[in-house]
XYZ file of C-alpha atoms in Angstrom:
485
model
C 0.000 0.000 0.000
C 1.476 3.140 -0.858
C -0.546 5.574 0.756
C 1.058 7.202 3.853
C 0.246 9.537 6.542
C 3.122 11.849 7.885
C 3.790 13.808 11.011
C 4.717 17.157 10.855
C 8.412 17.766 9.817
C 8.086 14.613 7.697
C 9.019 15.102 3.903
C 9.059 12.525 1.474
C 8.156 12.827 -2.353
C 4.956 11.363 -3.780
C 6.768 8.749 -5.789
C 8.751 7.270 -3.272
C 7.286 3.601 -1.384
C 7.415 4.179 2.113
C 9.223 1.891 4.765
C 6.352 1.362 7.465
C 7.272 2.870 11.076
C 6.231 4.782 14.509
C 6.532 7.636 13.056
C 4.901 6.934 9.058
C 2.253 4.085 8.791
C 0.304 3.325 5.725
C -2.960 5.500 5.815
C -5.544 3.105 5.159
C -3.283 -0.024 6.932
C -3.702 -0.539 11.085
C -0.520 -0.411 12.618
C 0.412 -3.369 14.934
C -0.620 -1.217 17.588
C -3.478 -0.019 16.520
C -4.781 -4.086 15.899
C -3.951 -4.597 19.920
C -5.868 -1.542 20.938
C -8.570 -2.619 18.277
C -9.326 -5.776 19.642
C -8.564 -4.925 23.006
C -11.327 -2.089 22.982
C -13.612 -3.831 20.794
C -13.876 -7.021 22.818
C -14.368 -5.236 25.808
C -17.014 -2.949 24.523
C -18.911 -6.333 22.965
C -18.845 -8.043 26.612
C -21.065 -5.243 28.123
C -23.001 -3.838 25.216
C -23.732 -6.921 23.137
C -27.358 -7.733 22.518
C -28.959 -10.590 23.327
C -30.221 -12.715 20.439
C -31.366 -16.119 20.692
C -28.704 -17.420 17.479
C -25.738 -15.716 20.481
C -27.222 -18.453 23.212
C -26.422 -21.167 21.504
C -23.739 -23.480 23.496
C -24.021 -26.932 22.319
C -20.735 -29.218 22.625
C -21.141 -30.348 19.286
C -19.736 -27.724 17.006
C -21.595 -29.413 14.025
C -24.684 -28.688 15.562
C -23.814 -24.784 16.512
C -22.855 -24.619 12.974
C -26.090 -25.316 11.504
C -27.876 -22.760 14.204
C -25.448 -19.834 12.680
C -26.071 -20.964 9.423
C -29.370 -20.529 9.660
C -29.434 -17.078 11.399
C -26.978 -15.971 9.198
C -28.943 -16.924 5.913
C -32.429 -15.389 7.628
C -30.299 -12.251 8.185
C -29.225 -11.386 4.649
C -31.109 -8.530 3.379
C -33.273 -8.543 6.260
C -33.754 -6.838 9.713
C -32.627 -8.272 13.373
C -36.075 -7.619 14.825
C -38.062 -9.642 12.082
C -35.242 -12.627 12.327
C -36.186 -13.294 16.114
C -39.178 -14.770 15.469
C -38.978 -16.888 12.600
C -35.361 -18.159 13.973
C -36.790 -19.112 16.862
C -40.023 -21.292 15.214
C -37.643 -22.593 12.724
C -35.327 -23.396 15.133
C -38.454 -25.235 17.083
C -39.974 -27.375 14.327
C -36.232 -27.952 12.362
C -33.539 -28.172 15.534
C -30.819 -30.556 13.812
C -30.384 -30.267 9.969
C -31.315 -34.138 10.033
C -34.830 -32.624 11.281
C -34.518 -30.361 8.275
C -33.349 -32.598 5.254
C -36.074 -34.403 6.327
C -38.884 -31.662 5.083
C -39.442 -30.619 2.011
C -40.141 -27.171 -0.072
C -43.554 -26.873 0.839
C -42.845 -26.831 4.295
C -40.048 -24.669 4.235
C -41.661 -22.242 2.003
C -44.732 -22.179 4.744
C -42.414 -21.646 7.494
C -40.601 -18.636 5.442
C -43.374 -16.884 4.362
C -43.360 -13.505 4.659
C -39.786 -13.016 5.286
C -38.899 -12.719 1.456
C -36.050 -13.853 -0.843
C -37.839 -17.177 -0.276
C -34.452 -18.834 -2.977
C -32.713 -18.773 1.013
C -34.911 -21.059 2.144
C -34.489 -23.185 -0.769
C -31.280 -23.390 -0.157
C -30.856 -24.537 3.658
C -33.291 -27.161 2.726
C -30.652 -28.031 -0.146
C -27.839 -27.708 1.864
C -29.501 -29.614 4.725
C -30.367 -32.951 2.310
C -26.685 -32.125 0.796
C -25.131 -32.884 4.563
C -26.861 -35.719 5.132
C -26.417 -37.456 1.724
C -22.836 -36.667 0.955
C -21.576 -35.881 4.255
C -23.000 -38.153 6.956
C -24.712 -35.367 8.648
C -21.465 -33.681 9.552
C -20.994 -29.522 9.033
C -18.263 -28.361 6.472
C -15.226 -27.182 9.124
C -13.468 -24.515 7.747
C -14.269 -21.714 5.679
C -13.370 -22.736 2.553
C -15.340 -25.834 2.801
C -18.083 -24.661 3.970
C -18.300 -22.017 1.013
C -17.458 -24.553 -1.764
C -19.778 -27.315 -0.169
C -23.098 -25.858 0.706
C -25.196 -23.765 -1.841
C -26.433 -20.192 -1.298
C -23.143 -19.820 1.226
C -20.526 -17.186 0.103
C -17.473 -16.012 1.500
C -19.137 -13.694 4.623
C -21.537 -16.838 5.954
C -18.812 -19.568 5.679
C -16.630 -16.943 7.708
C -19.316 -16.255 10.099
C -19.933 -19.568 10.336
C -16.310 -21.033 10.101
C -15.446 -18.245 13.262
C -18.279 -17.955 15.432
C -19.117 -22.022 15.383
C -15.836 -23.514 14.693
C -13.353 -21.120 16.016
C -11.763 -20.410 13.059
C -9.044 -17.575 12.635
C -10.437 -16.150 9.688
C -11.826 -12.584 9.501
C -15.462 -11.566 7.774
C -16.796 -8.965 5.353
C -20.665 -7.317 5.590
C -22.119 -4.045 5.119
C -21.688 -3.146 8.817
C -18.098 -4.047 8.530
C -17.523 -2.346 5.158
C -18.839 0.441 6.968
C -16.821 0.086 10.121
C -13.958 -0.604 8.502
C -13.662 2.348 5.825
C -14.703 5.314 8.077
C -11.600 3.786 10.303
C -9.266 4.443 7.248
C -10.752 6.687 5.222
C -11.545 4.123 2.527
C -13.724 6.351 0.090
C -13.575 3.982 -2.839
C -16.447 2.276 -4.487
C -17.573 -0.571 -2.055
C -18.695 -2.081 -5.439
C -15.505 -2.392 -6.645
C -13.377 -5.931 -6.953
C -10.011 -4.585 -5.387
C -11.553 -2.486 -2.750
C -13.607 -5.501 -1.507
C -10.287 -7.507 -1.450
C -8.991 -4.461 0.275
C -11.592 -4.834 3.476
C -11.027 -8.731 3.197
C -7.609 -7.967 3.760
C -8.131 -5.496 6.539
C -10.795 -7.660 8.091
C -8.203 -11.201 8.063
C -5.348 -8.805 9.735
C -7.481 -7.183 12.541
C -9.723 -10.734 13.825
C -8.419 -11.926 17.370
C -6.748 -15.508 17.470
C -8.480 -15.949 20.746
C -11.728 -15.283 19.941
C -11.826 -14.665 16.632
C -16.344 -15.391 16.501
C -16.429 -12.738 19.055
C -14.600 -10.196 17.262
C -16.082 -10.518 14.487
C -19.559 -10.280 15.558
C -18.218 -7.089 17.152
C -17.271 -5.331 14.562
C -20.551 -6.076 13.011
C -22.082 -5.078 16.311
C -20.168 -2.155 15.959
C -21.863 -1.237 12.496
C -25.424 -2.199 13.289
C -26.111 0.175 16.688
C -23.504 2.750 16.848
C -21.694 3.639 13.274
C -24.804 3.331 11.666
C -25.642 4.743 7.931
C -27.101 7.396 8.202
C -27.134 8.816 12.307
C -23.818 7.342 13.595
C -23.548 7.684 17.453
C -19.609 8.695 17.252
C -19.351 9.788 20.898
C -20.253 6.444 22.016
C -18.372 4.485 19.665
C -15.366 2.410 21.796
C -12.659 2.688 18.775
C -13.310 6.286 17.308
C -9.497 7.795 19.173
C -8.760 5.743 15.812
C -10.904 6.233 13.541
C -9.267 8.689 10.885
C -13.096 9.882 9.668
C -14.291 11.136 13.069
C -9.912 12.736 13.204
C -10.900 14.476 10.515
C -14.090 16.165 12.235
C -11.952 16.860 15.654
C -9.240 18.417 12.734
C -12.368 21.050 11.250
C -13.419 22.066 14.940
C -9.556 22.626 16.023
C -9.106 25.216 13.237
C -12.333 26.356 13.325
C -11.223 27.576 17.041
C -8.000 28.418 16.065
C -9.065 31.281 13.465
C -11.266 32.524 15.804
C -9.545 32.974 19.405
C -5.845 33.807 17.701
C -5.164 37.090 15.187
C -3.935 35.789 11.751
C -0.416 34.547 12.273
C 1.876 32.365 10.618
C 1.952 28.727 13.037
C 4.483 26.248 12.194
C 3.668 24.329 15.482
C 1.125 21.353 14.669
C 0.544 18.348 16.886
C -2.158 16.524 15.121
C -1.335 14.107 12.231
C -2.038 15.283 8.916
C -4.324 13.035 7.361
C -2.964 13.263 4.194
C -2.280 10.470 1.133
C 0.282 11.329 -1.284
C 0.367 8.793 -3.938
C -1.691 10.676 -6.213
C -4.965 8.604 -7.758
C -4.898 6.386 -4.694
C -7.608 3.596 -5.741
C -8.728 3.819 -1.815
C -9.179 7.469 -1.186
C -12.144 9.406 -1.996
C -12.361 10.451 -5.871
C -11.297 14.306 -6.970
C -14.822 14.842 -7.830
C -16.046 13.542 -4.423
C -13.936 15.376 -1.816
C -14.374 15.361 2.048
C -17.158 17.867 2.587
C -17.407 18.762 6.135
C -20.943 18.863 6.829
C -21.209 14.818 6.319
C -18.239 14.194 8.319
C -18.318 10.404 8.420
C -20.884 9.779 6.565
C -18.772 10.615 3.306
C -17.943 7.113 4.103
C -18.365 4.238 3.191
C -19.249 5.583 -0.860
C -21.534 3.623 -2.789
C -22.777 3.586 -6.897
C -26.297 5.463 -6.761
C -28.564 2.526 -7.090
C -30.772 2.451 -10.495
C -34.561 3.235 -10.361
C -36.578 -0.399 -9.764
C -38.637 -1.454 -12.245
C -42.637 -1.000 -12.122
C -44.872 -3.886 -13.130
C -48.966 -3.577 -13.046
C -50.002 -6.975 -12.633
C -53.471 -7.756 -12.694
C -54.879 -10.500 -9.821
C -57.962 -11.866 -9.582
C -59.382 -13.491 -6.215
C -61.765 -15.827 -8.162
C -64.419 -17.849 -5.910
C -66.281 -20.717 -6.378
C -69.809 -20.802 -5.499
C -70.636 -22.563 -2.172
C -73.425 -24.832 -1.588
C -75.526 -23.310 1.456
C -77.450 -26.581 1.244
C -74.407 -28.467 2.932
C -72.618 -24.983 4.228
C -69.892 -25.810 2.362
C -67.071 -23.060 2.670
C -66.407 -20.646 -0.211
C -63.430 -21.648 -1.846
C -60.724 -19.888 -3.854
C -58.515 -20.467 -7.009
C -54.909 -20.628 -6.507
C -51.524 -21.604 -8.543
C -47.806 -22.701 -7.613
C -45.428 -20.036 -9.032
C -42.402 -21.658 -11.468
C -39.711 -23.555 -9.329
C -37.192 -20.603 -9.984
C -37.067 -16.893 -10.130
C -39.060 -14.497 -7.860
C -41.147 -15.970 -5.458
C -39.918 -19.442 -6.612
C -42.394 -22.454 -5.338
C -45.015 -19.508 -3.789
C -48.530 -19.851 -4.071
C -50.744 -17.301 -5.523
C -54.103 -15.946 -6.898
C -54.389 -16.347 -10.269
C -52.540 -12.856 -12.340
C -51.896 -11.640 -15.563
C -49.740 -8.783 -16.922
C -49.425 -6.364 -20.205
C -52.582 -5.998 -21.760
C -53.736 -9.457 -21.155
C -57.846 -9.687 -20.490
C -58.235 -11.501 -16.983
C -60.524 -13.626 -18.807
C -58.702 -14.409 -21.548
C -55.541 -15.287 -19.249
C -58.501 -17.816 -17.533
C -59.277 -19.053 -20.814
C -55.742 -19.777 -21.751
C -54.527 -20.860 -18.350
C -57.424 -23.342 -16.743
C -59.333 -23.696 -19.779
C -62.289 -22.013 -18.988
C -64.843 -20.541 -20.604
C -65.516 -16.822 -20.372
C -69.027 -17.363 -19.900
C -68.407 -19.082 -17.241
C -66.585 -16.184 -15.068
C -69.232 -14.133 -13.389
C -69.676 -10.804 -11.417
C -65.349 -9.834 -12.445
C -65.700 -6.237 -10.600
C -62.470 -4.108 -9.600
C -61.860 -3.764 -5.990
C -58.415 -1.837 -5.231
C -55.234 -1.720 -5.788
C -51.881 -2.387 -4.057
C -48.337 -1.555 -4.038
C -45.888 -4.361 -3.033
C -42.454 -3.526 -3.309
C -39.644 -5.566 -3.748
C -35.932 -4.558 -3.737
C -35.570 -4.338 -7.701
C -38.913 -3.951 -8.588
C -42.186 -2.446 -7.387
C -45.621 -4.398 -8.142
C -48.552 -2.575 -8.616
C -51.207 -5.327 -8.159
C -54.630 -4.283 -9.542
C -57.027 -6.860 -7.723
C -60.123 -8.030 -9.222
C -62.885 -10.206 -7.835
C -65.121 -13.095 -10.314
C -66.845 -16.153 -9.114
C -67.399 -18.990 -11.326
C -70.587 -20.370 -12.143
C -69.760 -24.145 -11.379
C -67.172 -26.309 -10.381
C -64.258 -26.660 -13.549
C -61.352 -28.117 -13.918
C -58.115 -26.572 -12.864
C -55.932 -28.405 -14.054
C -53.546 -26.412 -15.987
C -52.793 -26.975 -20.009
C -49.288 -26.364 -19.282
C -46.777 -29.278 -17.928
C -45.565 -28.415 -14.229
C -48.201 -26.171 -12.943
C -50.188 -27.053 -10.223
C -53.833 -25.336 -9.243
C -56.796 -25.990 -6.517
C -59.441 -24.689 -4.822
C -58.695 -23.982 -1.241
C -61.027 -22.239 1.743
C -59.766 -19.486 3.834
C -58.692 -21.366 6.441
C -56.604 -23.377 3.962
C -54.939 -19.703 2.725
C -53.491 -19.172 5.818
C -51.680 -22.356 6.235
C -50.723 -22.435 2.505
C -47.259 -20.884 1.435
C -48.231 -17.278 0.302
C -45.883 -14.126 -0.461
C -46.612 -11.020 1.804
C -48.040 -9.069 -1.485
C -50.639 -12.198 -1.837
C -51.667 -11.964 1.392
C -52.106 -8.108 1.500
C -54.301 -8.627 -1.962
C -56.246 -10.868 -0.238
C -56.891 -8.429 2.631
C -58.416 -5.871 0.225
C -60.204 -8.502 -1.107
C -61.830 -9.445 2.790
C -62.642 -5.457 2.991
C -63.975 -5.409 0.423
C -66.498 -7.716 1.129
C -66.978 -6.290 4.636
C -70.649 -4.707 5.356
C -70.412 -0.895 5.360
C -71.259 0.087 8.847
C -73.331 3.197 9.618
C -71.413 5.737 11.263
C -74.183 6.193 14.249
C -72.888 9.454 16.310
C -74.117 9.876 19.292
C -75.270 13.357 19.933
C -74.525 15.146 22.848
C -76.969 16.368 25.383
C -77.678 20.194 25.527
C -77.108 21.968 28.791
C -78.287 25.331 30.046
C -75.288 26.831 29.400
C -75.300 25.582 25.498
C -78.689 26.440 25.142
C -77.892 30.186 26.454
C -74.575 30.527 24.333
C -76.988 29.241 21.441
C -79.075 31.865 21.834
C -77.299 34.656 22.827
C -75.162 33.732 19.393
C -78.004 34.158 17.485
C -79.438 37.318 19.053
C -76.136 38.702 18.193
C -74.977 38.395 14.563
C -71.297 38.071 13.777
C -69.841 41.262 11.706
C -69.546 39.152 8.698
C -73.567 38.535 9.139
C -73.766 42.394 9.428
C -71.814 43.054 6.536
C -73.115 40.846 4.383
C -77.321 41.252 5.359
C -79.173 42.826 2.148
C-alpha cells in the first residue's frame, strides 16, 4: 500500500514507497498497535453492550450442531432486519432443531415456514444444503471456511466466515455491510464498495485485525459495531469504543480545532502542529475518496463508506384476480378460492398465488388460456383496489379483481408443471403465500366487509349551550352584518 500519513516535519516525495514505522504508517493499513488496541477495545465494549439474540445463546458441545444454528441465522439475516429474524429463527429453530430434522422436510414446508420473510431462494437453499449434509456428508458440518463455502449452496465467503469463526473457532476474519462500513470510516476508505479490489482491500483489513483468541467474538463485534452505533445514516460517534482511531471522526476533531484556532488567535503564521495530517500522497490512490467527491465537512463520516447510486426499480402492473367458487348453502360448504404454484425458480420461486396476468392481457382471456375455462363461465369480475408491493428491484402494482365462477371446472392447468386448486380461507393461511398475496387478499376481505353506519351519538344540551346558542343568534357576527341585504 502506498498511501502514507506523515507527522509534521516529515518530507518525502509522492513517488517514493514508504518503509512502514512509529513515526509513518500506511494511511488506510492498522498499525500493529493499533490491531492490539482494536481488539482490546472492541472485545471489551462487545462483553457489556452486546445484545442478546437467541442465534448468540447457543452453546451446544457439538460444534456441528452450533454450525447449523449460525447458518441458519446468518442466511435469515441477509437482506433482512434483526427484529423480524427473532421470530422466525426461533419457530424454525423449534420445528427444524438438527439439519437431520430439516433434510427431512421438504419445499412446501419450508416455504410455509418462510413466508413472509422474502427472498424465499434462502430457504431453498438450507433445505438443499440440509439434504446435501446428510447425503454426501453423513450429517457432519463443512469445518473450515473454505469448505463450507465450496460445499453448501447459497453460502458465500461472509456466511462460511461467520460460520467457520463464530461455530468452529476459526481464525479467519469476515466482510458485511456493517463491517464495510466500520472498517472504511476507520481508514478513510472512500472507494467504491462495489468495486473488486476495494472488496479484497476490506477482506484484507478484516483477516489482519480478527483476534486468534476469539476470533467469533470479534467478528460479531465489529458487526455489532456497524449495526447500533456507526450506523448509515445517524452514527452515534461519541459512544463508539474505537473512534481515538478512527481517521473519519480525526478528521471532524481536525475542522473544529481550526475552526477555534481562526477565531480565538489574530492571523499569524503557526508552524507548530501536533495533530497528524491526514494526508495520502500517492496521487490517484484507488482507496481514497475520488477528486470529484472530496471530504465535505458537513457529512463528516458519513462521506464514508461511498456507494454507486442505485438504479430506479422497475414498475410492473399486474393484474390479480381473487376468483371464488360458489358454495353450496345446502351443505354450508365453505367458499373456496382459485390458486396456482409459481415456477420452481425466479421471484417468489415455489409460492402460491391468486391467479394474475400482466401487459394488456384480459383476466378472462388469461382464464381461458390458463385453466381452460370458458368466459361465460366467469361471473360478477368487478375491480376492488389496488396495491403496491415492493420488492428490492422492482415495485408491483397489483390491480385486484374479484369473479366467481358459475360451477365447479377443472383446474388443471394446459401447461406441464403447474399445479392449481381450490382452497377455503382457512386453507390460505396455512398455505405458502408471499406477503403481497396476502395483503391482496386483505383488500379482497374489505372489500367484502358490510359498510357500517357511522351512528354518532349526539350530545346532550345543557343550560349553558342552550344560552350561548341563543345569545349567538341574538347577536350576529360582523360578517352577518356586513353581508345582510
Amino acid at each position: 500500500m502506498l498511501c502514507r500519513t506523515l507527522k509534521a516535519g516529515n518530507k518525502v516525495k509522492k513517488s517514493e514507497s514508504l518503509p512502514i514505522t512509529n513515526n509513518l504508517i500506511s494511511m488506510h493499513q492498522f498499525s500493529e498497535e493499533e490491531v492490539k488496541r482494536l481488539k482490546m477495545s472492541l472485545l471489551s465494549w462487545y462483553d457489556l453492550n452486546k445484545r442478546n439474540l437467541p442465534w448468540r445463546k447457543i452453546s451446544s458441545e457439538n460444534p456441528h450442531q452450533r454450525a447449523y444454528a449460525v447458518w441458519v441465522s446468518e442466511i435469515m439475516l441477509q437482506q433482512t432486519q434483526v427484529v423480524t429474524v427473532i421470530d422466525y429463527y426461533n419457530k424454525w429453530m423449534k420445528k427444524w432443531p438438527t439439519v437431520q430434522d430439516l433434510a427431512a422436510s421438504n419445499i412446501e414446508e419450508v416455504n410455509k415456514a418462510w413466508s413472509g420473510l422474502g427472498y424465499y431462494s434462502r430457504g431453498r437453499r438450507l433445505l438443499e444444503g440440509a439434504q446435501k449434509v446428510v447425503k454426501e456428508m453423513s450429517g457432519q458440518m463443512p469445518n473450515t471456511a473454505v469448505e463450507l463455502e465450496k460445499k453448501l449452496p447459497g453460502v458465500g465467503r461472509y456466511t462460511a466466515g461467520a460460520i467457520a469463526s463464530i461455530a468452529l473457532g476459526e481464525v479467519t476474519g469476515l466482510v458485511d455491510g456493517n463491517v464495510v462500513r466500520v472498517l472504511s470510516r476507520l481508514r478513510m476508505i472512500g472507494a467504491l464498495t462495489t468495486q473488486p479490489d476495494v472488496m479484497e482491500t476490506f477482506w484484507s483489513l478484516a483477516n489482519q485485525i480478527v483476534d486468534s483468541v476469539r476470533p467469533g467474538d470479534f467478528n460479531q463485534s465489529l458487526m455489532e459495531l456497524g449495526a447500533v452505533v456507526c450506523t448509515p445514516k445517524t452514527p452515534s460517534c461519541g459512544q463508539c469504543p474505537v473512534k481515538n482511531m478512527c481517521r473519519a471522526y480525526s478528521m471532524i476533531e481536525r475542522s473544529k480545532e481550526r475552526s477555534t484556532k481562526k477565531v480565538c488567535k489574530p492571523p499569524s503564521i503557526d508552524t507548530r502542529n501536533d495533530l497528524i495530517d491526514i494526508e495520502c500522497l500517492i496521487p490517484d490512490c484507488n482507496l481514497c475518496l475520488p477528486s470529484d467527491q472530496p471530504w465535505d465537512k458537513e457529512l463528516g463520516v458519513l462521506n464514508f463508506p461511498r456507494k454507486p447510486k442505485k438504479a430506479a426499480p422497475k414498475k410492473e402492473e399486474i393484474n390479480v384476480l381473487i376468483l371464488t367458487l360458489a358454495s353450496n348453502q345446502d351443505i354450508k360448504e365453505e367458499t373456496r378460492f382459485l390458486i396456482h404454484q409459481r415456477p420452481a425458480k425466479g421471484l417468489l420461486a415455489g409460492l402460491w398465488e391468486f391467479p394474475t396476468s400482466t401487459g394488456n392481457i384480459k383476466m378472462a382471456e388469461a382464464l381461458s388460456r390458463q385453466y381452460g375455462f370458458h368466459e361465460d363461465s366467469v361471473r360478477c369480475l368487478r375491480s376492488i383496489g389496488e396495491i403496491t408491493h415492493i420488492f428490492s428491484h422492482v415495485h408491483h402494482l397489483y390491480k385486484i379483481w374479484a369473479a366467481s365462477l358459475a360451477k365447479d371446472q377443472n383446474v388443471l392447468s394446459r401447461e406441464d408443471n403447474f399445479l392449481s386448486k381450490w382452497l377455503t380461507e382457512s386453507q390460505l393461511k396455512e398455505t405458502a403465500m408471499s406477503t403481497g398475496m396476502r395483503k391482496v387478499f386483505k383488500v379482497y376481505k374489505d372489500s367484502c366487509e358490510p359498510q357500517k353506519p357511522n351512528f354518532k351519538r349526539k350530545r346532550e344540551t345543557t343550560i349553558e349551550d342552550a344560552t350561548t346558542t341563543s345569545l349567538k343568534r341574538i347577536q350576529p357576527s360582523i360578517s352577518d352584518f356586513l353581508t345582510r341585504k
